[in-house]
Amino acid sequence: MKFFSLTVIVALVLFSNAALAQSAKGTTLPSVKIKALDGTVVNTSTLSNDGKPIIIDFWATWCKPCIAELQAIHALYEEWQKETGVKIIIISIDDARNSKKVLPFVNGRNWVFEAYIDENADFKRAMNVNEIPHSFVINGKGEIVYQHKSYAPGDEAKLLEEVKKILAEEQAKKP
Amino acid sequence: MFVQPAFSQSSDNGILRSDFQLDAQTYRQDSLIGAPNVREKMLGQGFLNVLYSRGNFSAGVRYEGYFNPIQGIDLRYTGNGLPYRFARFNNDMLDVTLGNFYEQFGSGMILRTYEERSLGFDNSVDGIRVKVNAADGVTFTGLIGRQRSFFALGPGIVRGGDVNVNLNQLTVFGEDWLGQDAGTIELGASVISKFQTANDPLYNLPENVLAYSLRASRQSGGFRTDIEYAYKYNDPGFTNNRSFNPGTGLFVSAAYSGKGYGLTLNFKRIDNMDFRSDRTASLNNLNLNFLPPLTKVHTYRVLTLYPYATQNNGEIGFQGEFVYTIPKNSFLGGDYGTTITVNYANIHALDTTRIDEFTYTSQFFGRGKMLFQDLNIEIAKTWSKKLKTTFTFVNQSYDKDVIEGKLGYGLIHPWYVIGEASYQLTPKSAIRMELQHLFVRRDFGNWAFALLEYTFNSHWYLTVFDEFNYGNYNPEQRIHYYSGGVTYVDSGTRLSLSYGRTRAGILCVGGVCRVVPASNGLTLAITSTL
C-alpha cells in the first residue's frame, strides 16, 4: 500500500513538472475592477508605468511572508526606482474583516507603493493566483514576463534581476 | 539570455490561463495523538482552473476531484466534476455573467459568495448576473440563481440587487459639484430575497425571506469612515434554533492615518444574522452572507489554538488597532525604523430576554457575557539588511464553551510570547527561526513551539518544527508534534513534501474555520499558476 501511495505521489510530481512547460508568459493583464485605497474603481488592464516595468504583488494584512517581502522591497524601493524606474503595485486580497485596515496598515509602515484592494478576489482569480504572496513582473508593453510564488528572504533580488533583464532586452532592441 | 514570451500578443486567438493545486496525505493510525484509522490510507484532492479570454468575452471552468476528501474536508465533497463554469461578456457599460459567479454586496452582510479552497468552502451562485454602469459613478447589479452545495445546487432560489453610487463621479449636477473638500463619498443599497418551499406540518415557515442593507462611506485625506446596516426578516432555520426574530447587523468603522502612523476603530453588532439559502443547512454550507470576526487574524502556530469565530446568532464588539513606525535614524528606530502594532478586540454576547420558545428581545447596546478578548502587541525591527526580528505578546480571554460548542470549560485566559528572526547568510540563502510559547492554566496546559527554516537558494527551503504540549495535565499527553518538510519553488509553482504529526485543531482562513483532526503521515502539496 505504501509503495502504491509513493508511486502515485511521484507520478503527480512528474506530471506537474511537465505542466511547467506551459506558462502565462507574454500575456497581458486581464480586465477586472479593483479599488484604489480612496475608493476609486480602477480597471486592471489600465495599470501602467509609462512604458517602464511594473511589479505586481498580491498580499494581505494577515500574511506574514507577504509583509516580510514588502518590507524588504520597501527598504530598497528608492534605490530600485533610481536604477530602473520600476513601479511596485500591491494588491490586497483582504476581505471585510481587514479591508478597512489596509490604508492605515500601508501608511503606518510608510509604504509608498501604489496600492489597491481586490475584496471580491476578481483580479486574484483572473490572474490564477491561488496562494499569496504571488508576484508578477510586467514589461513596458504590459506583458507578464515573470512570476513568483511565496517568499523567502533574498527573493526580492530575483525580482530586480528580472526587471533589469527587461531593460537590457529593450536596450538591445533599440537601433 | 532574454525572456522570450511563450505566446506573445496572442490577442487574435485569445488568452488561456490556468492554475491547479493538489493536496495528498498518507495516514497512519496514532492513538496517542488521537489520529484515527483512515481506511483509504491515502487521501488526495485537487482542482484545475482554466480561463479563456478574448476581447470582451471570457469563459472559465474548474475541475475538482476528491479521492476522497482529505481529513477535515466535508465528506459530501466525495467525487469529482465541473462545479464551476461560466461565460462572461463585459464592456464599459455592461457586464453579464452566465453560470457560476462570486459576488459581494457592500461588506457582505447580506451577500458574499466566495471560495476558500483550503477550507473546502465555496458558496458560488450558479445563475445569471448583470451589472450596468448606468451613468458615471452609478453601478447596478442584479442576480438570480441557486447556490453551490458540494457537487449539487442548494434547494433555495436567490434573487438580489445592488446599487452603488460614487457621488464624486456623478456628473448630472455638473463637474465637481460636491466641492474640493467633500472627500470621496459613496452610498449603496442592496436587497436579497430567497425562496424555499415550506411544508412543515407544525410551523408556518416563510417561503420567501427578504434582507436588505444600506451603506455609506466617506474618505478625505487620511480619514475614512464606513457605516453599514442590514436587516433580515424572520427566517427560522436550523442554525438559529428556529428563531422567529428578525435579524439585524450594524458595522461602523473609522480610520485615520498619515505618514508613519495609522489608527483603525471598528464597532459591530450582530443579532440573528445567520443567512442561508437553505433553512436546514449548517456548518460551512449554503451561507449567503459573511460576518467577519472583528479580531486580529493570527497566523503563528500556537495562536491558532484559540481562534475566534463570529457568533452569527448574536454578538456585540469593538476593535482598535494602532500602527506606528518609529522613524529611521532615531534612537529607537535604528537605521531602518521599527514598526509597533497594538491591537485590542473585545466581544460580548448580546443581552437578551426570552419571550417564548421562538422569540426574544435584545437591548441594542446591552452586553451579555464576554466571549472573547484579545490584546496583542507586535514589534517588528529591521536591524540591518541581514537581520530582522519580530516580537509578539498576546493576552486573550476565550469562551471555549460558546466558541467551540463544548461544555465545562468556560472562559480561559491564554497568553503568548513569540519571537521570530530571519538572517540572510548569503544573497540567496537565509535562515529563519520562530520560538513560541503559550501559557494557559486550564484546557491543554502550556505549549512550546520551535521552528527552523533554511533557504538554500531561491528554489529550495527546508523547514522543521516541533510543537510540544509539555504542560498537559495528563502526563501521557505531553506529546511532541514534530514535522519536517522540503519545499521547491520555481516561478509560479510550489511543491512541498512534509512528514510529521499534526495536532487536532481548527484551521481558519479569513474568519471561517474547519476542524482538522489529528494526523500522522506524509503530506504532499503542489500548486501552480501555469
XYZ file of C-alpha atoms in Angstrom:
705
model
C 0.000 0.000 0.000
C 2.805 2.348 0.954
C 4.558 1.595 -2.300
C 1.371 2.424 -4.182
C 0.974 5.751 -2.365
C 4.544 6.676 -3.127
C 4.152 5.779 -6.805
C 1.091 7.982 -7.046
C 2.918 10.890 -5.415
C 5.954 10.528 -7.689
C 3.703 10.349 -10.761
C 1.934 13.516 -9.694
C 5.204 15.365 -9.166
C 6.366 14.359 -12.645
C 3.064 15.416 -14.130
C 3.300 18.828 -12.512
C 6.831 19.333 -13.801
C 5.688 18.520 -17.321
C 2.938 21.072 -16.941
C 5.536 23.723 -16.132
C 6.431 23.881 -19.797
C 3.292 25.975 -20.297
C 3.145 29.453 -18.823
C 1.343 32.745 -18.549
C 4.408 34.491 -20.006
C 3.732 37.032 -22.680
C 0.077 37.547 -21.835
C -1.261 40.955 -20.881
C -3.228 41.858 -17.754
C -6.883 40.812 -17.647
C -9.634 43.416 -17.402
C -11.370 43.369 -13.999
C -12.212 46.045 -11.460
C -10.284 46.744 -8.257
C -10.482 49.633 -5.792
C -7.798 52.180 -5.009
C -7.420 52.968 -1.301
C -9.526 56.134 -1.720
C -12.393 54.008 -3.086
C -11.954 54.866 -6.766
C -12.660 51.935 -9.080
C -9.818 51.099 -11.477
C -9.736 48.657 -14.389
C -6.694 46.365 -14.049
C -5.980 46.470 -17.799
C -5.141 50.172 -17.412
C -2.379 49.678 -14.800
C 0.762 51.200 -16.286
C 4.100 52.878 -15.625
C 4.674 54.990 -18.763
C 6.392 52.174 -20.657
C 8.628 51.141 -17.755
C 8.471 47.815 -15.871
C 5.975 47.065 -13.089
C 5.984 44.532 -10.273
C 2.507 43.457 -9.119
C 2.402 41.777 -5.730
C -0.653 40.054 -4.224
C -0.673 40.264 -0.423
C -2.901 40.560 2.669
C -2.565 42.233 6.071
C -2.545 38.817 7.792
C 0.082 37.228 5.521
C 3.460 37.196 7.323
C 5.671 36.279 4.336
C 3.882 38.929 2.218
C 4.692 41.599 4.791
C 8.313 40.393 5.035
C 8.625 40.651 1.250
C 7.070 44.122 1.032
C 9.123 45.337 3.978
C 12.291 44.114 2.229
C 11.271 45.827 -1.029
C 10.305 48.972 0.913
C 13.901 49.262 2.213
C 15.238 49.014 -1.354
C 12.500 50.774 -3.324
C 14.166 54.175 -3.632
C 17.350 52.518 -4.893
C 15.376 50.330 -7.359
C 13.426 53.281 -8.726
C 16.555 55.311 -9.349
C 18.227 52.391 -11.050
C 15.347 51.009 -13.157
C 12.257 53.244 -12.882
C 10.227 50.199 -11.754
C 6.846 50.746 -10.100
C 5.538 48.415 -7.371
C 1.784 47.812 -7.331
C 0.405 45.944 -4.343
C -2.967 44.190 -4.439
C -4.515 43.380 -1.072
C -6.904 40.422 -1.074
C -8.167 41.286 2.421
C -11.885 40.715 2.893
C -14.321 42.740 5.016
C -12.556 41.550 8.167
C -9.471 43.630 7.373
C -10.120 45.716 4.250
C -10.719 48.859 6.330
C -7.300 48.358 7.925
C -5.361 48.322 4.661
C -4.853 52.089 4.320
C -3.695 52.589 7.955
C -1.517 49.475 7.558
C 0.203 50.838 4.439
C 0.561 54.391 5.785
C 1.693 53.167 9.198
C 4.651 51.422 7.572
C 5.488 54.371 5.302
C 4.986 52.193 2.229
C 4.783 54.309 -0.914
C 3.651 51.522 -3.244
C 0.618 52.035 -5.477
C -1.991 50.097 -3.502
C -5.351 48.530 -4.395
C -7.912 46.280 -2.729
C -9.315 43.238 -4.513
C -12.018 42.490 -1.965
C -14.089 40.160 -4.150
C -10.885 38.391 -5.377
C -11.804 39.139 -9.037
C -8.241 40.099 -10.006
C -6.774 37.233 -7.977
C -8.983 34.743 -9.811
C -8.356 36.314 -13.223
C -4.588 36.023 -12.624
C -4.965 32.397 -11.426
C -3.392 33.222 -8.085
C -4.239 30.556 -5.515
C -1.755 31.425 -2.778
C -0.077 34.599 -1.582
C 2.453 36.153 -1.779
C 2.474 35.933 -5.554
C 4.300 38.487 -7.649
C 4.346 39.245 -11.363
C 6.908 41.245 -13.332
C 5.384 43.171 -16.245
C 7.408 44.707 -19.071
C 6.922 48.129 -20.655
C 4.374 46.716 -23.127
C 2.217 45.376 -20.307
C 3.174 41.733 -20.831
C 3.820 39.338 -17.950
C 7.410 38.157 -18.228
C 7.977 36.514 -14.856
C 6.037 35.344 -11.830
C 6.997 34.101 -8.411
C 5.048 32.334 -5.685
C 5.883 32.526 -1.964
C 8.679 34.489 -0.324
C 11.956 33.625 1.307
C 14.497 36.265 2.385
C 16.573 37.193 -0.662
C 13.803 36.546 -3.235
C 13.451 40.305 -3.811
C 16.847 40.255 -5.561
C 15.384 37.887 -8.178
C 12.586 40.384 -8.924
C 15.100 43.152 -9.512
C 17.130 40.809 -11.726
C 14.029 40.213 -13.887
C 13.352 43.955 -14.133
C 16.932 44.532 -15.254
C 16.561 41.768 -17.869
C 13.592 43.638 -19.362
C 15.585 46.865 -19.547
C 18.568 45.091 -21.118
C 16.276 43.453 -23.681
C 14.615 46.757 -24.544
C 18.015 48.426 -24.765
C 19.244 45.699 -27.137
C 16.233 46.220 -29.420
C 16.897 49.927 -29.860
C 18.589 50.715 -33.200
C 19.670 35.495 -22.158
C 16.431 37.310 -22.803
C 12.963 36.255 -21.892
C 11.008 35.205 -24.933
C 7.250 35.332 -24.424
C 5.739 31.868 -24.879
C 2.848 33.134 -26.980
C 3.230 36.815 -27.400
C 0.383 39.220 -28.140
C -1.938 36.336 -28.834
C -4.917 38.686 -28.684
C -6.223 37.354 -32.011
C -6.647 33.892 -30.601
C -7.419 34.994 -27.079
C -5.543 34.249 -23.881
C -5.623 30.994 -21.963
C -4.638 30.934 -18.303
C -4.785 28.156 -15.757
C -3.812 27.127 -12.275
C -4.024 23.937 -10.326
C -3.468 22.533 -6.908
C -3.107 19.081 -5.473
C -3.095 18.018 -1.843
C -2.426 14.443 -0.808
C -1.741 12.868 2.511
C -0.970 9.409 3.829
C -2.405 8.477 7.228
C -1.073 6.298 9.995
C -3.200 5.495 12.973
C -1.676 7.110 16.065
C -3.796 6.514 19.128
C -1.533 8.657 21.325
C -2.465 11.855 19.480
C -5.933 10.641 18.510
C -5.230 10.225 14.792
C -7.982 7.923 13.514
C -7.542 4.861 11.337
C -8.185 6.154 7.813
C -9.332 3.174 5.758
C -8.063 4.554 2.454
C -4.541 5.047 3.970
C -4.059 7.858 1.483
C -6.406 10.661 0.514
C -5.960 13.182 -2.252
C -7.833 16.076 -3.767
C -7.154 18.691 -6.378
C -8.561 21.245 -8.749
C -7.708 22.838 -12.072
C -8.968 26.223 -13.246
C -8.913 27.070 -16.944
C -9.798 30.606 -18.016
C -10.096 31.844 -21.552
C -10.495 35.447 -22.616
C -10.702 37.171 -25.945
C -11.588 40.828 -26.181
C -14.710 41.484 -24.126
C -15.532 37.804 -23.801
C -14.255 35.394 -21.174
C -15.145 31.907 -20.019
C -13.824 29.513 -17.438
C -14.212 26.118 -15.917
C -12.880 24.365 -12.834
C -12.473 20.642 -12.407
C -12.467 19.430 -8.817
C -11.728 15.901 -7.669
C -11.754 14.465 -4.155
C -10.453 10.875 -3.872
C -11.543 11.093 -1.105
C -11.614 14.448 0.697
C -8.563 14.841 2.952
C -9.293 14.655 6.678
C -11.228 17.685 7.871
C -12.832 18.496 4.499
C -16.573 17.819 4.338
C -17.176 14.240 3.155
C -20.013 15.452 0.940
C -17.298 16.568 -1.498
C -16.509 12.915 -2.254
C -16.455 12.609 -6.029
C -15.441 14.785 -8.918
C -16.915 17.075 -11.501
C -17.047 20.548 -13.013
C -18.868 22.520 -10.289
C -17.681 25.887 -11.619
C -18.126 27.124 -15.166
C -19.073 30.496 -16.550
C -19.237 32.655 -19.652
C -18.970 36.412 -19.363
C -19.236 39.445 -21.555
C -18.135 42.814 -20.280
C -17.521 46.239 -21.720
C -17.544 49.701 -20.130
C -21.313 49.718 -19.739
C -22.455 46.126 -19.407
C -21.112 43.086 -17.573
C -23.103 39.855 -17.989
C -22.147 36.521 -16.419
C -23.924 33.212 -17.043
C -23.033 30.241 -14.861
C -21.147 30.416 -11.570
C -20.101 33.703 -10.077
C -18.707 35.180 -6.872
C -20.321 38.408 -5.726
C -20.283 40.673 -2.710
C -22.735 43.456 -1.852
C -21.114 46.074 0.401
C -19.069 44.369 3.082
C -21.030 41.147 2.608
C -23.550 41.415 5.463
C -26.405 40.055 3.322
C -24.490 38.611 0.354
C -20.998 37.345 -0.152
C -20.270 34.325 -2.291
C -16.635 33.310 -2.371
C -14.295 30.368 -2.330
C -11.683 29.282 0.174
C -10.401 26.057 -1.240
C -8.187 25.231 1.762
C -11.320 25.053 3.908
C -13.488 23.377 1.303
C -15.640 26.499 1.249
C -17.434 27.516 -1.945
C -20.882 29.127 -1.953
C -20.876 30.493 -5.506
C -24.204 31.201 -7.185
C -24.997 29.313 -10.383
C -27.258 31.604 -12.372
C -27.272 34.942 -14.156
C -25.650 38.214 -13.074
C -25.908 41.548 -14.850
C -24.009 44.710 -13.921
C -24.782 48.016 -15.582
C -22.765 51.213 -15.316
C -25.795 53.426 -15.833
C -24.058 56.773 -15.510
C -20.650 57.892 -14.335
C -20.340 56.678 -10.767
C -23.569 54.624 -10.671
C -23.464 50.821 -10.873
C -26.466 48.496 -10.729
C -26.099 44.787 -10.100
C -28.859 42.195 -10.445
C -28.569 38.460 -9.943
C -30.611 35.286 -9.762
C -29.643 31.672 -9.269
C -29.083 28.828 -6.852
C -26.063 28.256 -4.655
C -23.497 25.558 -4.956
C -23.726 22.796 -2.368
C -20.756 20.442 -2.899
C -21.396 18.847 -6.321
C -25.048 19.890 -6.483
C -27.107 23.042 -6.025
C -28.978 24.046 -2.889
C -32.793 23.939 -2.880
C -33.352 27.699 -2.480
C -33.513 30.340 -5.208
C -31.542 33.533 -4.574
C -32.573 36.886 -6.102
C -30.701 40.100 -5.436
C -29.994 43.646 -6.484
C -27.495 46.324 -5.529
C -26.901 49.933 -6.407
C -23.654 51.730 -5.695
C -23.219 55.476 -6.186
C -19.947 57.348 -6.099
C -21.126 60.936 -5.560
C -17.879 62.472 -6.809
C -18.113 60.771 -10.191
C -21.774 61.694 -10.586
C -21.809 64.332 -13.290
C -25.565 65.066 -13.579
C -25.195 68.025 -11.190
C -22.140 69.337 -13.023
C -18.439 68.626 -12.667
C -17.041 68.579 -9.153
C -20.444 69.574 -7.717
C -19.525 68.325 -4.227
C -16.615 70.725 -3.958
C -12.955 70.053 -3.277
C -13.232 69.495 0.470
C -16.038 66.937 0.450
C -13.724 63.958 0.026
C -14.821 60.780 -1.732
C -18.381 59.814 -0.799
C -20.039 56.528 -1.712
C -23.565 55.328 -0.987
C -25.031 51.904 -1.566
C -28.149 49.817 -1.042
C -28.742 46.102 -1.546
C -31.554 43.630 -1.325
C -31.534 39.829 -1.272
C -34.566 37.598 -1.360
C -34.512 33.830 -1.142
C -37.246 31.340 -1.875
C -37.520 27.836 -0.500
C -40.682 25.740 -0.350
C -42.033 25.060 3.134
C -44.390 22.282 4.092
C -43.653 21.864 7.745
C -46.619 20.181 9.469
C -46.077 22.104 12.721
C -44.722 25.532 11.881
C -45.760 28.255 9.492
C -42.355 28.919 7.895
C -41.809 31.806 5.466
C -41.072 30.589 1.940
C -39.738 33.974 0.841
C -37.242 35.774 3.084
C -36.089 39.299 2.331
C -32.976 41.043 3.606
C -31.670 44.490 2.820
C -28.677 46.639 3.680
C -27.732 50.312 3.442
C -24.213 51.692 3.496
C -22.234 54.919 3.262
C -18.554 55.733 3.253
C -16.509 58.887 3.125
C -12.821 59.378 2.666
C -10.943 62.618 2.875
C -7.180 62.757 3.170
C -6.139 60.193 5.748
C -9.588 59.979 7.308
C -12.077 57.298 6.348
C -15.449 56.299 7.827
C -17.737 53.452 6.833
C -21.165 52.537 8.118
C -23.419 49.683 7.064
C -26.734 48.469 8.424
C -28.507 45.234 7.488
C -31.961 43.863 8.241
C -33.307 40.372 7.627
C -36.973 39.386 8.008
C -37.696 36.385 10.196
C -36.125 33.210 8.887
C -36.419 30.319 11.338
C -33.925 27.629 10.493
C -31.586 25.006 11.873
C -28.680 27.310 12.754
C -30.717 29.922 14.652
C -32.722 27.314 16.583
C -35.913 28.237 14.729
C -35.908 31.796 15.995
C -38.745 33.856 14.529
C -36.919 37.109 15.384
C -35.815 39.333 12.543
C -32.075 39.728 12.076
C -30.091 42.964 12.277
C -26.490 43.917 11.764
C -24.564 47.156 12.218
C -20.964 47.739 11.248
C -19.160 51.046 11.806
C -15.535 51.728 11.039
C -13.338 54.809 11.332
C -9.725 55.028 10.303
C -7.157 57.791 10.407
C -3.662 57.526 9.029
C -0.707 59.514 7.793
C 2.969 59.073 7.171
C 4.213 56.537 9.695
C 1.013 56.014 11.703
C -2.414 54.514 11.319
C -5.418 54.054 13.583
C -8.492 51.885 12.926
C -11.605 51.584 15.115
C -14.444 49.146 14.415
C -17.768 48.521 16.087
C -20.051 45.644 15.221
C -23.394 44.355 16.448
C -24.912 41.178 15.036
C -28.307 39.831 16.042
C -29.681 36.665 14.439
C -27.921 37.233 11.099
C -27.047 33.706 10.040
C -28.430 33.742 6.498
C -28.500 30.732 4.193
C -30.395 29.809 1.057
C -31.490 26.560 2.766
C -33.056 26.724 6.228
C -31.844 23.202 7.042
C -28.170 23.834 6.101
C -25.404 24.012 8.693
C -21.615 24.260 9.029
C -19.949 25.926 6.008
C -22.765 25.144 3.588
C -25.098 27.452 1.616
C -24.168 30.604 3.540
C -25.447 33.714 1.798
C -23.620 36.314 3.859
C -20.286 36.819 5.574
C -19.960 38.344 9.034
C -16.254 38.730 9.702
C -14.954 38.460 13.253
C -13.572 41.824 14.315
C -10.405 40.384 15.758
C -6.854 40.199 14.532
C -6.044 37.304 12.215
C -3.292 35.349 13.960
C -1.055 33.106 11.922
C 1.612 31.957 14.386
C 1.068 28.295 15.142
C 0.345 28.446 18.895
C -2.030 31.364 18.334
C -4.213 29.159 16.163
C -5.185 27.031 19.172
C -7.791 29.563 20.330
C -9.207 31.310 17.236
C -12.355 33.398 17.444
C -15.244 32.798 15.055
C -18.196 35.186 14.662
C -21.290 34.159 16.596
C -23.821 34.737 13.808
C -26.742 34.410 16.199
C -25.622 37.395 18.247
C -22.602 39.338 19.436
C -21.510 42.898 20.110
C -17.923 44.010 19.970
C -15.304 46.533 19.049
C -11.730 46.524 17.859
C -8.978 49.114 17.770
C -5.628 48.904 16.052
C -2.756 51.367 16.102
C 0.332 51.127 13.895
C 3.318 53.369 14.365
C 6.730 53.318 12.725
C 9.468 54.913 14.786
C 11.392 56.933 12.200
C 14.693 55.561 10.985
C 17.947 57.105 12.158
C 16.414 57.760 15.582
C 17.498 56.164 18.880
C 14.672 53.595 18.950
C 14.122 53.417 15.219
C 17.641 52.351 14.311
C 18.865 52.544 10.736
C 15.693 51.104 9.220
C 12.813 52.081 11.503
C 10.834 49.969 13.960
C 7.136 49.237 13.496
C 4.883 48.763 16.515
C 1.320 47.448 16.186
C -1.114 47.378 19.103
C -4.456 45.666 18.602
C -7.325 45.219 21.050
C -10.621 43.421 20.468
C -13.464 42.774 22.867
C -16.571 40.751 22.045
C -19.588 40.005 24.219
C -22.795 38.070 23.768
C -25.984 40.121 23.434
C -28.114 40.888 26.463
C -31.279 39.000 25.542
C -34.537 38.162 27.289
C -36.564 35.231 26.036
C -40.259 35.878 25.295
C -41.262 32.384 24.221
C -39.707 29.345 22.568
C -39.191 31.170 19.262
C -38.655 34.833 20.084
C -36.569 37.046 22.341
C -35.833 40.716 22.867
C -32.368 42.220 22.991
C -31.139 45.601 24.172
C -29.295 47.425 21.440
C -26.232 48.423 23.439
C -26.614 45.822 26.182
C -23.834 43.316 26.646
C -24.121 39.769 27.916
C -21.184 37.651 28.977
C -17.742 38.076 27.481
C -16.951 35.692 24.629
C -13.509 36.849 23.573
C -10.898 39.462 24.329
C -7.513 39.894 22.703
C -4.756 42.382 23.441
C -1.702 41.955 21.263
C 1.454 43.951 20.687
C 3.862 43.323 17.842
C 7.258 44.951 17.456
C 8.987 44.457 14.104
C 12.518 45.722 13.784
C 14.960 45.631 10.909
C 18.416 45.718 12.477
C 20.409 45.622 9.254
C 19.956 44.488 5.659
C 20.582 40.979 7.000
C 18.852 40.723 10.360
C 15.140 41.190 11.021
C 13.207 40.354 14.172
C 9.601 40.400 15.304
C 8.376 40.084 18.899
C 4.743 39.455 19.722
C 2.940 39.461 23.075
C -0.689 38.369 23.272
C -3.176 38.121 26.110
C -6.577 36.588 25.445
C -9.811 35.533 27.102
C -11.625 32.789 25.221
C -15.008 31.224 25.970
C -14.344 27.684 24.774
C -17.895 26.538 25.528
C -19.564 29.116 23.271
C -16.929 29.314 20.521
C -16.324 25.585 20.126
C -19.687 24.315 21.330
C -18.166 22.422 24.270
C -19.225 22.100 27.906
C -17.493 22.814 31.190
C -14.501 24.889 30.088
C -15.882 28.419 30.437
C -13.636 31.423 29.930
C -9.952 30.520 29.628
C -7.082 33.013 29.657
C -4.183 32.052 27.408
C -1.222 34.331 26.930
C 1.606 34.064 24.489
C 5.167 35.216 23.823
C 6.578 34.813 20.328
C 9.905 35.710 18.791
C 10.858 35.463 15.147
C 14.183 36.242 13.490
C 15.486 35.945 9.973
C 19.087 36.284 8.944
C 20.438 36.497 5.433
C 23.557 34.312 5.182
C 24.441 34.991 1.550
C 22.477 36.980 -1.086
C 20.384 33.845 -1.794
C 20.468 31.788 1.382
C 18.846 32.629 4.668
C 17.781 31.185 7.958
C 14.555 31.897 9.810
C 13.586 30.894 13.317
C 10.418 31.071 15.386
C 10.122 30.439 19.113
C 6.615 30.474 20.515
C 5.187 29.841 23.933
C 1.589 29.565 25.112
C 0.809 29.805 28.833
C -2.604 28.603 29.919
C -3.767 27.297 33.289
C -6.547 25.066 32.015
C -7.541 23.038 28.981
C -4.363 21.586 27.388
C -1.908 23.465 29.600
C 1.282 25.046 28.268
C 2.698 24.627 24.780
C 6.130 25.426 23.362
C 6.935 25.631 19.682
C 10.173 25.993 17.745
C 10.637 26.319 14.005
C 13.732 26.491 11.878
C 13.648 27.249 8.167
C 16.667 27.188 5.947
C 16.557 28.660 2.448
C 19.327 27.110 0.331
C 18.658 29.389 -2.625
C 15.605 30.914 -4.257
C 14.293 27.406 -5.083
C 14.767 25.134 -2.075
C 13.677 25.526 1.555
C 13.900 23.120 4.423
C 11.544 23.503 7.391
C 11.485 21.613 10.665
C 9.324 22.347 13.665
C 8.216 20.842 16.913
C 5.135 21.722 18.869
C 5.379 20.361 22.386
C 2.444 20.198 24.788
C 4.798 19.885 27.761
C 2.329 21.371 30.226
C -0.534 18.939 29.631
C -2.181 17.938 32.901
C -2.209 14.343 31.718
C 1.477 13.276 31.648
C 0.738 10.801 28.818
C -0.434 13.661 26.639
C 2.832 15.620 26.910
C 3.469 14.939 23.257
C 5.869 16.283 20.650
C 4.139 17.145 17.384
C 7.200 17.235 15.170
C 7.234 17.834 11.450
C 9.828 18.262 8.758
C 9.496 19.164 5.127
C 11.107 20.368 1.988
C 9.682 22.929 -0.437
C 10.651 23.631 -4.007
C 9.582 26.847 -5.718
C 10.069 27.705 -9.348
C 8.342 30.851 -10.628
C 4.596 30.094 -10.405
C 4.916 26.613 -8.964
C 5.386 25.382 -5.428
C 5.857 21.778 -4.365
C 6.141 20.720 -0.782
C 6.567 17.392 0.879
C 6.476 17.026 4.629
C 6.237 14.335 7.206
C 5.076 14.561 10.750
C 2.373 14.685 13.347
C -0.296 17.338 13.282
C -2.322 18.148 16.362
C -6.072 18.271 16.206
C -7.113 21.867 15.782
C -9.151 24.441 13.997
C -7.934 25.821 10.690
C -9.290 29.282 9.976
C -8.895 31.417 6.902
C -10.470 34.872 6.911
C -12.681 34.060 9.865
C -14.195 30.851 8.511
C -12.946 27.722 10.195
C -12.906 23.983 9.814
C -11.985 21.353 12.368
C -8.884 19.387 11.430
C -8.425 16.023 13.158
C -5.011 14.903 14.395
C -2.937 13.076 11.803
C 0.357 11.357 11.332
C 1.746 10.912 7.865
C 3.269 12.232 4.696
C 1.755 15.337 3.094
C 2.261 16.470 -0.471
C 1.094 19.805 -1.845
C 1.578 21.095 -5.362
C 0.207 24.396 -6.505
C 0.904 26.069 -9.779
C -0.121 29.072 -11.821
C 0.670 27.966 -15.332
